[in-house]
XYZ file of N, CA and C in Angstrom:
705
model
N 37.747 -50.505 86.533
C 36.413 -50.187 86.043
C 36.520 -49.535 84.713
N 37.432 -48.641 84.574
C 37.581 -47.922 83.279
C 37.959 -48.919 82.213
N 38.872 -49.872 82.529
C 39.281 -50.831 81.466
C 38.152 -51.706 81.058
N 37.207 -52.055 82.028
C 36.072 -52.838 81.665
C 35.167 -52.101 80.717
N 34.959 -50.816 80.988
C 34.157 -50.012 80.096
C 34.768 -49.909 78.724
N 36.048 -49.752 78.631
C 36.744 -49.663 77.337
C 36.599 -50.974 76.551
N 36.660 -52.090 77.252
C 36.453 -53.404 76.593
C 35.068 -53.483 75.984
N 34.083 -52.885 76.644
C 32.739 -52.908 76.129
C 32.530 -51.957 74.968
N 33.135 -50.766 75.063
C 32.928 -49.778 74.013
C 33.739 -50.016 72.795
N 34.979 -50.502 72.985
C 35.862 -50.653 71.797
C 35.296 -51.486 70.672
N 34.682 -52.638 70.891
C 34.120 -53.412 69.766
C 33.008 -52.598 69.047
N 32.237 -51.831 69.779
C 31.212 -51.034 69.158
C 31.795 -49.972 68.247
N 32.898 -49.321 68.748
C 33.554 -48.292 67.969
C 34.105 -48.899 66.669
N 34.732 -50.043 66.809
C 35.333 -50.677 65.613
C 34.237 -51.016 64.595
N 33.120 -51.567 65.079
C 32.011 -51.900 64.215
C 31.456 -50.722 63.488
N 31.230 -49.613 64.167
C 30.709 -48.425 63.557
C 31.651 -47.867 62.516
N 32.936 -47.862 62.819
C 33.896 -47.289 61.892
C 34.029 -48.148 60.629
N 34.027 -49.516 60.826
C 34.122 -50.377 59.674
C 32.929 -50.279 58.765
N 31.729 -50.293 59.366
C 30.490 -50.184 58.565
C 30.448 -48.879 57.826
N 30.757 -47.773 58.543
C 30.710 -46.423 57.915
C 31.725 -46.334 56.800
N 32.947 -46.822 57.040
C 33.956 -46.743 56.002
C 33.566 -47.482 54.761
N 33.023 -48.672 54.978
C 32.610 -49.483 53.762
C 31.538 -48.842 53.036
N 30.543 -48.305 53.698
C 29.374 -47.708 53.021
C 29.713 -46.381 52.409
N 30.574 -45.592 53.012
C 30.913 -44.220 52.554
C 31.611 -44.296 51.195
N 32.423 -45.344 50.954
C 33.194 -45.377 49.748
C 32.655 -46.403 48.735
N 31.442 -46.952 49.056
C 30.868 -47.863 48.105
C 29.972 -47.096 47.177
N 29.450 -47.769 46.124
C 28.506 -47.153 45.212
C 27.140 -46.974 45.917
N 26.537 -45.844 45.708
C 25.263 -45.563 46.275
C 24.291 -45.176 45.078
N 23.032 -45.541 45.222
C 22.049 -45.219 44.270
C 21.489 -43.837 44.599
N 21.735 -42.837 43.755
C 21.238 -41.478 44.004
C 19.809 -41.346 43.532
N 19.376 -42.137 42.542
C 17.997 -42.091 42.030
C 17.699 -43.405 41.363
N 16.462 -43.931 41.562
C 16.160 -45.207 40.884
C 14.614 -45.325 40.786
N 14.144 -45.485 39.559
C 12.703 -45.697 39.344
C 12.439 -46.946 38.506
N 13.413 -47.847 38.482
C 13.236 -49.138 37.788
C 12.353 -50.094 38.578
N 12.186 -49.846 39.806
C 11.233 -50.641 40.585
C 11.819 -51.948 41.141
N 13.105 -52.168 41.075
C 13.674 -53.356 41.622
C 13.636 -54.520 40.639
N 12.486 -54.693 39.950
C 12.396 -55.804 38.996
C 12.869 -55.433 37.636
N 13.357 -54.183 37.494
C 13.869 -53.689 36.203
C 12.908 -53.874 35.042
N 11.647 -53.663 35.341
C 10.607 -53.777 34.300
C 10.240 -52.374 33.815
N 10.036 -52.226 32.529
C 9.649 -50.955 31.956
C 8.705 -51.209 30.786
N 8.074 -50.200 30.325
C 7.154 -50.366 29.180
C 7.168 -49.147 28.305
N 6.864 -49.323 27.037
C 6.768 -48.178 26.135
C 5.376 -47.669 26.114
N 5.233 -46.377 26.373
C 3.909 -45.748 26.350
C 3.977 -44.517 25.445
N 3.370 -44.618 24.278
C 3.377 -43.433 23.362
C 4.670 -43.349 22.574
N 4.851 -42.260 21.903
C 5.994 -42.032 21.021
C 7.138 -41.388 21.803
N 8.174 -42.143 22.029
C 9.323 -41.641 22.808
C 10.573 -41.552 21.939
N 10.424 -41.261 20.655
C 11.554 -41.281 19.762
C 12.589 -40.194 20.010
N 13.815 -40.484 19.672
C 14.845 -39.468 19.832
C 15.063 -38.701 18.546
N 14.780 -39.320 17.408
C 14.899 -38.578 16.169
C 13.842 -39.161 15.195
N 13.589 -38.458 14.112
C 12.714 -38.999 13.068
C 13.335 -38.747 11.715
N 12.521 -38.943 10.687
C 13.108 -38.825 9.322
C 13.649 -37.404 9.036
N 12.997 -36.377 9.560
C 13.355 -35.066 9.146
C 13.761 -34.145 10.295
N 13.745 -34.658 11.470
C 14.092 -33.815 12.648
C 14.748 -34.619 13.728
N 15.454 -33.911 14.625
C 16.096 -34.532 15.707
C 15.534 -33.950 17.012
N 15.181 -34.824 17.913
C 14.614 -34.375 19.207
C 15.518 -34.738 20.345
N 15.326 -34.182 21.481
C 16.066 -34.546 22.699
C 15.030 -35.033 23.685
N 15.402 -36.040 24.517
C 14.577 -36.523 25.583
C 15.248 -36.262 26.917
N 14.484 -36.066 27.940
C 15.066 -35.767 29.277
C 14.200 -36.334 30.387
N 14.863 -36.679 31.466
C 14.229 -37.161 32.703
C 14.847 -36.457 33.889
N 14.018 -35.876 34.739
C 14.553 -35.215 35.951
C 14.704 -36.207 37.105
N 15.698 -35.915 37.929
C 15.820 -36.705 39.155
C 16.392 -35.785 40.297
N 16.050 -36.156 41.513
C 16.587 -35.467 42.676
C 17.572 -36.401 43.379
N 18.814 -35.938 43.535
C 19.831 -36.779 44.101
C 19.612 -36.979 45.598
N 19.236 -38.203 45.958
C 19.029 -38.480 47.409
C 20.343 -38.683 48.138
N 21.403 -38.968 47.400
C 22.752 -39.089 47.914
C 23.702 -38.303 47.033
N 24.556 -37.515 47.625
C 25.554 -36.714 46.934
C 26.810 -37.505 46.659
N 27.555 -37.140 45.611
C 28.756 -37.800 45.329
C 29.097 -37.774 43.833
N 30.220 -38.401 43.474
C 30.640 -38.399 42.069
C 29.850 -39.464 41.286
N 29.260 -39.009 40.213
C 28.398 -39.902 39.372
C 29.274 -40.891 38.652
N 28.914 -42.190 38.728
C 29.712 -43.195 38.104
C 28.949 -44.050 37.109
N 27.669 -44.069 37.153
C 26.874 -44.930 36.226
C 25.477 -44.365 36.024
N 24.986 -44.487 34.808
C 23.606 -44.168 34.464
C 22.990 -45.424 33.789
N 21.795 -45.871 34.237
C 21.106 -46.987 33.667
C 19.719 -46.548 33.243
N 19.325 -46.955 32.039
C 18.037 -46.571 31.504
C 17.427 -47.728 30.720
N 16.106 -47.684 30.567
C 15.413 -48.595 29.652
C 15.438 -47.999 28.242
N 16.568 -48.100 27.604
C 16.844 -47.416 26.341
C 17.275 -48.454 25.280
N 16.906 -48.229 24.011
C 17.330 -49.106 22.966
C 17.545 -48.333 21.663
N 18.307 -48.961 20.757
C 18.505 -48.407 19.409
C 17.820 -49.246 18.392
N 17.333 -48.610 17.324
C 16.996 -49.314 16.158
C 18.249 -49.532 15.362
N 18.493 -50.783 14.944
C 19.754 -51.173 14.308
C 19.896 -50.445 12.955
N 21.074 -49.891 12.684
C 21.306 -49.299 11.378
C 21.104 -50.316 10.273
N 20.537 -49.926 9.164
C 20.289 -50.858 8.083
C 20.737 -50.312 6.750
N 20.724 -51.161 5.734
C 21.139 -50.741 4.385
C 20.030 -49.978 3.690
N 18.817 -50.448 3.840
C 17.686 -49.854 3.160
C 17.036 -48.763 3.990
N 16.385 -47.875 3.311
C 15.560 -46.835 4.022
C 14.439 -47.495 4.700
N 14.020 -46.989 5.892
C 14.403 -45.711 6.512
C 15.487 -45.832 7.554
N 16.119 -47.009 7.756
C 17.055 -47.195 8.852
C 18.479 -46.964 8.361
N 18.702 -46.569 7.131
C 20.054 -46.435 6.676
C 20.799 -45.261 7.262
N 20.088 -44.329 7.916
C 20.731 -43.187 8.507
C 21.037 -43.391 10.020
N 20.535 -44.455 10.584
C 20.710 -44.688 11.972
C 22.167 -45.079 12.320
N 22.626 -44.609 13.488
C 23.918 -45.003 13.966
C 23.801 -45.310 15.479
N 24.598 -46.223 15.967
C 24.595 -46.505 17.404
C 25.497 -45.495 18.141
N 25.021 -44.287 18.177
C 25.787 -43.192 18.714
C 24.882 -42.278 19.531
N 25.226 -42.099 20.789
C 24.359 -41.403 21.680
C 25.138 -40.463 22.603
N 24.575 -39.290 22.924
C 25.193 -38.379 23.868
C 24.261 -38.188 25.051
N 24.764 -38.421 26.252
C 24.033 -38.154 27.467
C 24.646 -36.951 28.136
N 23.788 -36.101 28.738
C 24.275 -34.907 29.383
C 23.490 -34.710 30.701
N 24.078 -33.934 31.619
C 23.449 -33.575 32.874
C 23.330 -32.046 32.930
N 22.103 -31.564 33.198
C 21.919 -30.136 33.357
C 21.104 -29.926 34.656
N 21.173 -28.736 35.178
C 20.419 -28.441 36.388
C 18.950 -28.167 36.005
N 18.079 -28.320 36.997
C 16.692 -27.997 36.805
C 16.508 -26.504 36.796
N 15.658 -25.971 35.880
C 15.367 -24.544 35.797
C 13.865 -24.358 35.800
N 13.352 -24.123 36.983
C 11.859 -23.927 37.154
C 11.092 -25.055 36.503
N 11.493 -26.287 36.762
C 10.722 -27.449 36.308
C 11.060 -27.858 34.924
N 12.045 -27.247 34.252
C 12.487 -27.652 32.953
C 14.016 -27.811 32.917
N 14.545 -28.522 31.948
C 15.999 -28.602 31.856
C 16.648 -27.263 31.610
N 17.724 -26.978 32.319
C 18.458 -25.725 32.174
C 19.297 -25.763 30.907
N 19.981 -24.629 30.661
C 20.799 -24.528 29.452
C 22.257 -24.839 29.660
N 22.728 -24.765 30.875
C 24.181 -24.964 31.157
C 24.443 -26.506 31.316
N 25.305 -27.025 30.465
C 25.632 -28.428 30.497
C 26.726 -28.651 31.573
N 26.397 -29.428 32.597
C 27.314 -29.676 33.689
C 28.251 -30.834 33.369
N 27.763 -31.777 32.618
C 28.518 -32.994 32.227
C 27.969 -33.541 30.927
N 28.818 -34.105 30.093
C 28.345 -34.691 28.811
C 29.331 -35.743 28.396
N 28.766 -36.814 27.838
C 29.634 -37.916 27.378
C 28.985 -38.652 26.198
N 29.798 -38.971 25.201
C 29.317 -39.650 24.036
C 29.499 -41.151 24.140
N 28.526 -41.929 23.761
C 28.599 -43.373 23.801
C 28.348 -43.981 22.470
N 29.241 -44.888 22.064
C 29.129 -45.553 20.745
C 29.000 -47.040 20.974
N 28.056 -47.693 20.242
C 27.866 -49.149 20.327
C 27.668 -49.634 21.748
N 26.926 -48.828 22.566
C 26.753 -49.200 23.953
C 25.290 -49.312 24.345
N 24.400 -49.185 23.340
C 22.978 -49.186 23.657
C 22.352 -50.477 23.107
N 21.554 -51.198 23.934
C 20.971 -52.475 23.430
C 20.035 -52.177 22.251
N 19.981 -53.204 21.391
C 19.102 -53.079 20.191
C 17.862 -53.915 20.370
N 17.741 -54.703 21.468
C 16.592 -55.506 21.736
C 15.743 -54.964 22.883
N 14.480 -55.412 22.937
C 13.589 -55.000 24.025
C 13.927 -55.799 25.292
N 13.523 -55.167 26.403
C 13.705 -55.815 27.657
C 15.070 -55.787 28.246
N 15.876 -54.854 27.740
C 17.286 -54.713 28.273
C 17.436 -53.382 29.004
N 18.312 -53.354 29.945
C 18.656 -52.095 30.643
C 19.971 -51.627 30.082
N 20.021 -50.433 29.498
C 21.251 -49.871 29.023
C 22.056 -49.290 30.148
N 23.309 -49.774 30.291
C 24.153 -49.317 31.394
C 25.305 -48.491 30.825
N 25.450 -47.276 31.224
C 26.465 -46.348 30.749
C 27.472 -46.023 31.893
N 28.686 -46.463 31.754
C 29.690 -46.108 32.709
C 30.174 -44.649 32.488
N 30.199 -43.894 33.579
C 30.465 -42.483 33.429
C 31.959 -42.215 33.771
N 32.622 -41.535 32.859
C 34.028 -41.131 33.051
C 34.093 -39.688 33.503
N 34.893 -39.414 34.496
C 35.013 -38.054 34.977
C 33.687 -37.446 35.380
N 32.914 -38.207 36.115
C 31.546 -37.859 36.449
C 31.402 -36.610 37.267
N 30.252 -35.954 37.108
C 29.904 -34.809 37.856
C 29.636 -35.137 39.323
N 30.040 -34.225 40.212
C 29.707 -34.418 41.645
C 28.321 -33.848 41.909
N 27.406 -34.728 42.244
C 26.012 -34.361 42.499
C 25.865 -33.927 43.934
N 24.943 -32.964 44.144
C 24.687 -32.480 45.492
C 23.410 -33.047 46.028
N 23.465 -33.544 47.269
C 22.292 -34.155 47.868
C 21.106 -33.184 47.874
N 19.954 -33.654 47.405
C 18.745 -32.830 47.385
C 18.607 -31.953 46.165
N 19.649 -31.865 45.335
C 19.575 -30.995 44.133
C 18.845 -31.715 43.004
N 18.188 -30.967 42.136
C 17.476 -31.528 41.004
C 18.243 -31.375 39.740
N 18.344 -32.466 38.973
C 19.074 -32.481 37.727
C 18.223 -33.180 36.656
N 18.620 -32.934 35.380
C 17.991 -33.623 34.269
C 19.058 -34.432 33.495
N 18.736 -35.673 33.162
C 19.527 -36.463 32.254
C 18.949 -36.220 30.857
N 19.767 -35.723 29.915
C 19.288 -35.453 28.582
C 19.937 -36.358 27.567
N 19.153 -36.993 26.704
C 19.698 -37.874 25.701
C 19.466 -37.267 24.346
N 20.504 -37.474 23.425
C 20.369 -36.963 22.076
C 21.166 -37.821 21.110
N 20.520 -38.253 20.018
C 21.207 -38.992 18.989
C 21.978 -38.037 18.134
N 23.105 -38.533 17.599
C 23.977 -37.655 16.840
C 23.607 -37.637 15.342
N 22.683 -38.463 14.952
C 22.303 -38.492 13.527
C 20.749 -38.352 13.429
N 20.345 -38.004 12.271
C 18.869 -37.944 11.995
C 18.536 -39.199 11.214
N 17.702 -40.024 11.774
C 17.299 -41.229 11.130
C 15.863 -41.567 11.483
N 15.530 -42.841 11.637
C 14.219 -43.208 12.033
C 14.289 -43.772 13.455
N 13.935 -42.975 14.397
C 14.020 -43.332 15.852
C 15.290 -44.056 16.219
N 16.445 -43.434 15.998
C 17.694 -44.127 16.363
C 17.672 -44.622 17.856
N 17.200 -43.775 18.739
C 17.125 -44.298 20.134
C 15.752 -44.097 20.696
N 15.320 -44.973 21.570
C 14.029 -44.883 22.249
C 14.273 -45.060 23.713
N 13.662 -44.178 24.499
C 13.798 -44.202 25.944
C 12.442 -44.537 26.551
N 12.324 -45.694 27.230
C 11.047 -46.209 27.686
C 10.664 -45.615 29.019
N 9.353 -45.657 29.279
C 8.841 -45.179 30.540
C 8.851 -46.272 31.637
N 8.972 -45.835 32.880
C 8.993 -46.735 34.020
C 7.597 -47.201 34.345
N 7.498 -48.290 35.055
C 6.184 -48.824 35.521
C 5.781 -48.218 36.846
N 6.725 -47.592 37.574
C 6.434 -47.075 38.871
C 5.693 -45.751 38.797
N 4.905 -45.407 39.815
C 4.292 -44.033 39.835
C 5.358 -42.973 39.752
N 5.074 -41.957 39.008
C 6.060 -40.927 38.764
C 6.358 -40.085 40.019
N 7.618 -39.795 40.208
C 8.073 -38.865 41.250
C 8.691 -37.621 40.633
N 9.062 -37.706 39.356
C 9.747 -36.610 38.679
C 9.146 -36.448 37.270
N 9.217 -35.259 36.693
C 8.717 -35.025 35.356
C 9.665 -35.489 34.253
N 9.157 -35.702 33.033
C 10.011 -35.959 31.883
C 9.742 -34.865 30.880
N 10.595 -34.703 29.894
C 10.472 -33.648 28.912
C 10.989 -34.111 27.558
N 10.500 -33.374 26.489
C 10.962 -33.630 25.140
C 11.173 -32.262 24.491
N 12.157 -32.221 23.635
C 12.520 -30.969 22.927
C 12.468 -31.254 21.414
N 11.550 -30.537 20.729
C 11.417 -30.677 19.262
C 12.183 -29.531 18.603
N 13.111 -29.866 17.719
C 13.864 -28.853 17.032
C 13.006 -28.228 15.889
N 12.264 -29.023 15.209
C 11.373 -28.498 14.176
C 10.326 -29.570 13.835
N 9.224 -29.156 13.325
C 8.147 -30.086 13.024
C 7.173 -29.452 12.019
N 6.617 -30.301 11.182
C 5.606 -29.859 10.247
C 4.218 -29.793 10.886
N 4.167 -30.273 12.116
C 2.865 -30.330 12.843
C 2.759 -29.053 13.687
N 1.776 -28.200 13.370
C 1.637 -26.935 14.073
C 1.249 -27.103 15.525
N 0.732 -28.274 15.881
C 0.317 -28.519 17.290
C 1.480 -28.859 18.167
N 2.643 -29.105 17.592
C 3.847 -29.487 18.406
C 4.774 -28.247 18.539
N 4.971 -27.770 19.746
C 5.850 -26.615 19.965
C 7.287 -27.012 19.619
N 8.035 -26.140 18.977
C 9.412 -26.414 18.662
C 10.298 -25.410 19.319
N 11.566 -25.790 19.536
C 12.518 -24.851 20.089
C 12.346 -24.612 21.557
N 11.687 -25.543 22.295
C 11.494 -25.369 23.711
C 11.250 -26.743 24.388
N 11.562 -26.827 25.639
C 11.270 -28.051 26.353
C 9.809 -28.129 26.710
N 9.192 -29.260 26.366
C 7.835 -29.512 26.676
C 7.775 -30.592 27.798
N 7.194 -30.253 28.953
C 7.228 -31.137 30.095
C 5.905 -31.803 30.304
N 5.949 -33.177 30.322
C 4.771 -33.998 30.556
C 3.605 -33.681 29.622
N 3.005 -34.695 29.051
C 1.827 -34.475 28.210
C 2.119 -33.864 26.871
N 3.335 -34.070 26.287
C 3.664 -33.555 24.972
C 2.763 -34.253 23.960
N 2.473 -33.606 22.850
C 1.631 -34.240 21.790
C 2.140 -35.597 21.415
N 1.316 -36.619 21.437
C 1.650 -37.947 21.111
C 2.236 -38.720 22.288
N 2.435 -38.066 23.403
C 2.925 -38.698 24.629
C 1.875 -38.716 25.688
N 1.914 -39.701 26.618
C 0.937 -39.805 27.651
C 0.847 -38.537 28.507
N -0.368 -38.170 28.888
C -0.533 -36.944 29.705
C -0.565 -37.278 31.168
N -0.706 -38.570 31.532
C -0.743 -38.852 32.943
C 0.699 -38.871 33.517
N 0.754 -38.843 34.836
C 2.077 -38.708 35.491
C 2.846 -40.038 35.376
N 3.848 -40.012 34.539
C 4.781 -41.120 34.429
C 6.155 -40.518 34.252
N 7.159 -41.366 34.179
C 8.519 -40.895 33.994
C 9.375 -41.934 33.264
N 10.382 -41.482 32.643
C 11.262 -42.438 31.905
C 12.183 -43.169 32.911
N 12.547 -44.395 32.549
C 13.347 -45.228 33.426
C 14.706 -44.590 33.635
N 15.228 -44.605 34.846
C 16.503 -44.010 35.160
C 17.045 -44.472 36.501
N 18.321 -44.901 36.545
C 19.009 -45.147 37.780
C 20.333 -44.420 37.691
N 20.647 -43.613 38.728
C 21.938 -42.895 38.786
C 22.711 -43.365 40.010
N 23.960 -43.796 39.758
C 24.820 -44.304 40.847
C 25.948 -43.321 41.124
N 26.276 -43.136 42.394
C 27.368 -42.232 42.774
C 28.274 -42.848 43.754
N 29.491 -42.334 43.896
C 30.404 -42.641 45.006
C 30.518 -41.417 45.865
N 30.069 -41.488 47.125
C 30.148 -40.336 48.029
C 31.559 -39.778 48.113
N 31.676 -38.505 48.235
C 32.963 -37.817 48.329
C 33.603 -38.122 49.687
N 34.945 -38.061 49.757
C 35.647 -38.328 51.074
C 35.169 -37.463 52.165
N 34.740 -36.217 51.829
C 34.260 -35.329 52.893
C 33.032 -35.937 53.590
N 32.162 -36.565 52.787
C 30.996 -37.186 53.319
C 31.350 -38.392 54.242
N 32.345 -39.092 53.819
C 32.862 -40.230 54.608
C 33.405 -39.747 55.943
N 34.189 -38.679 55.871
C 34.748 -38.129 57.097
C 33.693 -37.619 58.037
N 32.624 -37.027 57.489
C 31.499 -36.552 58.287
C 30.843 -37.654 59.020
N 30.654 -38.797 58.318
C 29.982 -39.942 58.941
C 30.902 -40.529 59.983
N 32.170 -40.604 59.777
C 33.081 -41.093 60.785
C 33.087 -40.228 62.025
N 33.051 -38.931 61.791
C 32.983 -37.987 62.946
C 31.675 -38.183 63.757
N 30.623 -38.411 63.049
C 29.320 -38.619 63.712
C 29.395 -39.896 64.546
N 30.008 -40.933 63.994
C 30.181 -42.197 64.737
C 31.007 -41.992 65.981
N 32.091 -41.249 65.819
C 32.958 -40.974 66.990
C 32.202 -40.185 68.065
N 31.377 -39.241 67.645
C 30.590 -38.492 68.655
C 29.593 -39.382 69.373
N 28.970 -40.329 68.595
C 28.048 -41.255 69.179
C 28.722 -42.109 70.227
N 29.926 -42.561 69.896
C 30.693 -43.429 70.835
C 31.059 -42.638 72.126
N 31.413 -41.378 71.885
C 31.774 -40.507 73.052
C 30.573 -40.331 73.962
N 29.427 -40.106 73.412
C 28.171 -39.919 74.174
C 27.874 -41.181 74.930
N 28.021 -42.310 74.283
C 27.707 -43.587 74.897
C 28.665 -43.864 76.057
N 29.945 -43.478 75.900
C 30.954 -43.687 76.945
C 30.619 -42.864 78.173
N 30.256 -41.602 77.949
C 29.919 -40.731 79.051
C 28.682 -41.216 79.806
N 27.739 -41.803 79.069
C 26.540 -42.296 79.671
C 26.843 -43.463 80.605
N 27.759 -44.365 80.169
C 28.144 -45.531 80.951
C 28.903 -45.082 82.224
N 29.794 -44.077 82.043
C 30.516 -43.573 83.182
C 29.604 -42.985 84.191
């Protein structure tokens, strides 16, 4: 009788362990607002720099899965550097950073940062994919901001487009200086910045992670417990 029960349980155990092992060590999407069809649209002025000033752009996300960050994808593009003004100052050079959320705004401590050269599309309708080296380990349920910054001052070297999906997270812009008195400088402005849409939208962003081994072990332990409960029930 016992051997018959083991023949019934054993395939289930193998299936659970195989499925868990495969999923635990595969890439997981920690955040995604591209909508599946990877469509995005430009709404308002989303420039990263201008002729006389450099700005930073940011998008918040809540990690639905924890693990080591391996890829960031955005609806982002560069204006191609040119010989004549105003594009002669542009460079295909971008820095992405991760900071923690601080009461609804990007925090000051940089948790991870990486510079990308010649890796941003120059045409519309493309998704910029950034492979992350030595990625930060994200915590499930924690809130983070992806911050983008061009390394030169030119004419909109990089543009980060908004998603078509209803917003679930805020976006922010940081003006270093401006001749416009209506634009706050030296602080993060969240949603509804001057010249930007005031309705709830967010910039395109997908964050991919690989769950840590501890998470995989936890899932395997849960599977083993489930098998044990099932076996006792049959007995």
